[in-house]
């Protein structure tokens, strides 16, 4: 059935895929249902895509599940999302372990209700020895929040004499972000037809290939992921160089 899976070059997979899981609300409304109904179905997609990434041997998958700005949504939606988060983690942690998946969280954990924080910490602890896919959940996360925090932490270190201004380079900055130690995403996918970043991984996406699809998140499945990866593999990543220079490097690499 999976024709597109055969078209993926297993030798040039992205190490890190990041996804803005968008469109749950619209998916539900189109079915005459409440927005939360869409979020519940979105969990099915999370399961399917996590499994798909683990099967392919992707090293890092970051899922944007809740932004700093999403706290301003109607109270019942926020509460429903928090409950869904906790119940999903409780249900899935065993499967994560079985599949050697290690859970990570990025974002402002202090904003989360205590019961959610506790559940998350437990899952982080239970999966911390796993060496397969790194599943990074962005929760109460926003890129600007992260950068402001990094600036404060760096300033503090300088003030305390533990870091000199001259030493600060791009690697220093990366070390003060929540994604310390993770490679930058090479591929960023956003579902549901919106062409924006919405405060996601602003620093880390500098050279990511962006892929947009109209498919709503609750309908997004492995097959859609494969299509995104195939599209990614067809692109020429130049990093500021010329196409000729890239061709030259590729040729010499093949010799
Ligand atoms: C994404 O779906 C999930 C979250 C932001 C939590 P939305 O809830 O944004 O769905 P739309 O964009 O309103 O359809
Ligand atoms: C981005 O989606 C955040 C998540 C998917 C968690 P939003 O639906 O909140 O983004 P905007 O409001 O359309 O930019
Ligand atoms: Mg949305």
Coordinates of C-alpha atoms and ligand atoms in Angstrom, one line a residue:
X1 CA 0.0 0.0 0.0
X2 CA 2.8 2.4 1.0
X3 CA 4.1 3.3 -2.5
X4 CA 5.8 6.5 -1.3
X5 CA 7.8 4.7 1.4
X6 CA 9.7 2.9 -1.4
X7 CA 10.6 6.3 -2.9
X8 CA 12.3 7.5 0.3
X9 CA 16.1 7.5 0.2
X10 CA 17.0 5.9 3.6
X11 CA 20.5 7.2 3.3
X12 CA 19.6 10.9 3.3
X13 CA 16.8 11.2 5.9
X14 CA 16.5 14.4 7.9
X15 CA 17.9 13.8 11.4
X16 CA 15.3 16.1 12.9
X17 CA 11.7 16.8 11.8
X18 CA 9.6 19.5 13.4
X19 CA 5.8 19.7 13.0
X20 CA 3.3 22.4 13.6
X21 CA 0.2 20.3 14.2
X22 CA -2.5 22.7 13.0
X23 CA -6.1 22.4 12.0
X24 CA -7.8 20.4 14.8
X25 CA -10.4 23.0 15.4
X26 CA -11.4 23.5 11.8
X27 CA -11.4 19.7 11.2
X28 CA -14.0 19.4 14.0
X29 CA -16.1 22.4 13.0
X30 CA -16.3 20.9 9.5
X31 CA -17.9 17.8 11.0
X32 CA -20.3 19.9 13.1
X33 CA -18.4 19.1 16.3
X34 CA -16.7 20.9 19.1
X35 CA -13.1 22.0 18.8
X36 CA -12.0 19.5 21.5
X37 CA -13.3 16.7 19.3
X38 CA -10.6 17.7 16.8
X39 CA -7.9 17.7 19.5
X40 CA -8.9 14.1 20.6
X41 CA -8.6 12.9 17.0
X42 CA -5.3 14.8 16.7
X43 CA -3.9 12.3 19.2
X44 CA -4.4 9.5 16.7
X45 CA -2.2 11.4 14.2
X46 CA 0.5 11.9 16.9
X47 CA 0.6 8.2 17.6
X48 CA 0.8 7.4 13.9
X49 CA 3.5 9.9 13.0
X50 CA 5.6 9.0 16.1
X51 CA 5.4 5.4 15.0
X52 CA 6.3 6.4 11.4
X53 CA 9.3 8.4 12.5
X54 CA 10.5 5.6 14.8
X55 CA 10.2 3.0 12.0
X56 CA 12.2 5.2 9.6
X57 CA 14.9 5.7 12.1
X58 CA 14.4 9.5 12.4
X59 CA 16.5 10.6 15.4
X60 CA 14.5 13.7 16.6
X61 CA 10.8 14.6 16.2
X62 CA 9.6 17.9 17.7
X63 CA 5.8 18.4 17.9
X64 CA 4.3 21.8 18.5
X65 CA 1.4 20.9 20.8
X66 CA 0.7 24.1 22.7
X67 CA 2.1 27.6 22.2
X68 CA 2.6 30.3 24.8
X69 CA -0.1 32.2 23.0
X70 CA -2.6 29.3 23.1
X71 CA -3.1 30.0 26.9
X72 CA -5.3 32.9 25.7
X73 CA -7.9 30.5 24.1
X74 CA -11.3 29.9 25.8
X75 CA -10.9 28.4 29.3
X76 CA -12.7 25.2 28.4
X77 CA -10.5 24.5 25.4
X78 CA -7.3 25.1 27.5
X79 CA -8.6 22.8 30.3
X80 CA -9.6 20.1 27.8
X81 CA -6.2 20.2 26.1
X82 CA -4.4 19.9 29.5
X83 CA -6.5 16.9 30.4
X84 CA -6.0 15.3 27.0
X85 CA -2.2 15.8 27.4
X86 CA -2.1 14.1 30.8
X87 CA -4.4 11.2 29.9
X88 CA -2.5 10.6 26.6
X89 CA 0.9 10.6 28.3
X90 CA -0.4 8.2 31.0
X91 CA -1.8 5.9 28.3
X92 CA 1.2 6.0 25.9
X93 CA 4.2 5.9 28.2
X94 CA 4.4 2.1 28.0
X95 CA 4.3 2.1 24.2
X96 CA 7.0 4.8 24.2
X97 CA 9.2 2.5 26.3
X98 CA 8.5 -0.5 24.2
X99 CA 9.6 1.4 21.1
X100 CA 12.7 2.8 22.8
X101 CA 11.3 6.4 22.5
X102 CA 12.7 9.0 24.8
X103 CA 10.4 11.9 25.7
X104 CA 11.6 15.4 26.1
X105 CA 9.7 18.6 26.7
X106 CA 10.6 22.2 25.7
X107 CA 8.6 25.2 26.9
X108 CA 7.6 27.1 30.0
X109 CA 6.8 24.1 32.3
X110 CA 6.0 26.6 35.2
X111 CA 2.8 27.6 33.3
X112 CA 1.4 24.1 33.4
X113 CA -0.9 23.0 36.2
X114 CA 0.8 20.8 38.8
X115 CA -0.9 17.6 37.9
X116 CA 0.3 18.0 34.3
X117 CA 3.8 18.9 35.4
X118 CA 4.0 15.8 37.6
X119 CA 2.7 13.5 34.9
X120 CA 5.2 14.8 32.5
X121 CA 8.1 14.6 34.9
X122 CA 7.2 11.0 35.5
X123 CA 7.2 10.2 31.8
X124 CA 10.5 12.0 31.3
X125 CA 12.0 9.9 34.1
X126 CA 10.6 6.6 32.8
X127 CA 11.8 7.1 29.3
X128 CA 15.2 8.8 30.0
X129 CA 17.2 5.6 29.3
X130 CA 15.7 5.0 25.9
X131 CA 18.1 5.3 22.9
X132 CA 15.7 5.3 19.9
X133 CA 13.6 8.3 18.6
X134 CA 13.8 11.5 20.7
X135 CA 10.3 12.8 20.9
X136 CA 10.3 16.5 21.9
X137 CA 7.0 18.0 22.9
X138 CA 6.8 21.7 22.6
X139 CA 4.4 22.7 25.4
X140 CA 3.7 26.2 26.5
X141 CA 6.5 27.0 24.1
X142 CA 7.3 30.0 22.0
X143 CA 10.5 31.0 20.2
X144 CA 10.5 34.5 21.5
X145 CA 10.0 33.3 25.1
X146 CA 12.9 31.0 24.6
X147 CA 15.2 33.6 23.1
X148 CA 14.4 36.1 25.9
X149 CA 15.2 33.5 28.5
X150 CA 18.5 32.7 26.8
X151 CA 19.4 36.4 26.7
X152 CA 18.7 36.7 30.5
X153 CA 20.7 33.6 31.3
X154 CA 23.7 34.7 29.2
X155 CA 23.6 38.2 30.8
X156 CA 23.5 36.6 34.2
X157 CA 26.6 34.4 33.4
X158 CA 28.5 37.5 32.1
X159 CA 27.6 39.5 35.2
X160 CA 28.8 36.7 37.5
X161 CA 32.0 36.5 35.5
X162 CA 31.5 33.0 34.3
X163 CA 31.3 34.0 30.6
X164 CA 33.1 36.7 28.7
X165 CA 31.3 38.7 26.0
X166 CA 34.1 37.9 23.5
X167 CA 33.5 34.1 24.0
X168 CA 29.8 34.4 23.0
X169 CA 29.2 32.8 19.6
X170 CA 26.4 30.9 17.9
X171 CA 27.2 27.7 19.7
X172 CA 26.9 29.6 23.0
X173 CA 23.5 30.9 22.1
X174 CA 22.4 27.4 21.0
X175 CA 23.5 26.1 24.4
X176 CA 21.2 28.5 26.2
X177 CA 18.1 27.5 24.2
X178 CA 15.7 24.7 25.4
X179 CA 16.9 22.6 22.4
X180 CA 20.5 22.4 23.8
X181 CA 22.1 19.3 22.4
X182 CA 19.6 18.6 19.6
X183 CA 20.5 19.2 16.0
X184 CA 18.5 21.9 14.2
X185 CA 15.5 20.6 12.3
X186 CA 16.2 20.1 8.6
X187 CA 12.5 19.8 7.8
X188 CA 9.6 21.7 9.2
X189 CA 6.0 20.6 8.3
X190 CA 2.9 22.6 9.0
X191 CA -0.5 21.1 8.3
X192 CA -3.8 22.8 7.5
X193 CA -2.9 25.3 4.9
X194 CA -1.4 28.1 7.1
X195 CA 1.9 29.6 5.8
X196 CA 3.5 30.9 9.0
X197 CA 5.8 29.9 11.8
X198 CA 3.6 31.0 14.7
X199 CA 6.6 31.5 17.1
X200 CA 8.0 28.0 16.6
X201 CA 11.7 27.4 16.9
X202 CA 12.6 30.8 15.5
X203 CA 16.4 30.4 16.0
X204 CA 16.6 26.7 15.1
X205 CA 14.7 26.9 11.8
X206 CA 17.2 29.2 10.2
X207 CA 18.0 26.8 7.4
X208 CA 15.1 24.3 7.7
X209 CA 13.2 23.3 4.6
X210 CA 9.6 24.3 5.0
X211 CA 6.8 22.1 3.9
X212 CA 3.1 23.1 3.9
X213 CA 0.1 20.9 3.3
X214 CA -3.6 21.6 3.3
X215 CA -4.2 18.3 5.1
X216 CA -5.7 19.0 8.6
X217 CA -3.7 17.5 11.5
X218 CA -6.3 14.8 12.4
X219 CA -6.1 13.5 8.9
X220 CA -2.3 13.5 8.7
X221 CA -0.9 10.0 8.5
X222 CA 2.4 8.2 7.7
X223 CA 1.7 8.4 4.0
X224 CA 1.6 12.2 4.3
X225 CA 4.8 12.2 6.2
X226 CA 6.5 10.2 3.5
X227 CA 5.4 12.7 0.9
X228 CA 6.9 15.5 2.9
X229 CA 10.2 13.6 3.2
X230 CA 10.3 12.8 -0.5
X231 CA 9.7 16.5 -1.3
X232 CA 12.5 17.4 1.2
X233 CA 14.8 15.0 -0.5
X234 CA 14.2 16.6 -3.9
X235 CA 15.3 20.0 -2.7
X236 CA 18.8 21.6 -3.1
X237 CA 19.9 22.9 0.2
X238 CA 22.4 25.6 -0.5
X239 CA 23.1 27.4 2.8
X240 CA 24.0 30.6 1.0
X241 CA 26.3 29.0 -1.5
X242 CA 25.7 28.7 -5.2
X243 CA 24.1 25.7 -6.9
X244 CA 27.4 25.1 -8.7
X245 CA 29.3 25.0 -5.5
X246 CA 26.8 22.5 -4.1
X247 CA 27.1 20.3 -7.2
X248 CA 30.8 20.4 -6.9
X249 CA 30.8 19.2 -3.2
X250 CA 28.3 16.5 -4.1
X251 CA 30.5 15.3 -6.9
X252 CA 33.7 15.2 -4.8
X253 CA 31.8 13.4 -2.1
X254 CA 30.8 10.6 -4.6
X255 CA 34.5 10.0 -5.6
Ligands
LIG1 C1 -3.8 22.9 16.5 O1 -5.1 23.0 16.0 C2 -3.7 22.5 18.0 C3 -3.4 23.5 18.9 C4 -3.0 24.7 18.6 C5 -3.5 23.2 20.3 P1 -5.9 24.3 16.2 O2 -6.7 24.2 17.5 O3 -5.1 25.5 16.1 O4 -7.0 24.2 15.0 P2 -7.4 25.4 14.0 O5 -6.2 26.0 13.5 O6 -8.2 26.3 14.9 O7 -8.2 24.7 13.0
LIG2 C1 0.4 27.0 16.4 O1 -0.9 26.9 15.9 C2 0.6 26.3 17.7 C3 0.4 24.9 17.7 C4 0.1 24.1 16.6 C5 0.5 24.3 18.9 P1 -2.0 28.1 16.1 O2 -3.2 27.6 15.5 O3 -2.0 28.5 17.6 O4 -1.3 29.3 15.3 P2 -2.0 30.6 14.6 O5 -2.8 31.2 15.7 O6 -2.9 30.1 13.5 O7 -0.8 31.4 14.1
LIG3 MG1 -4.6 26.7 14.5

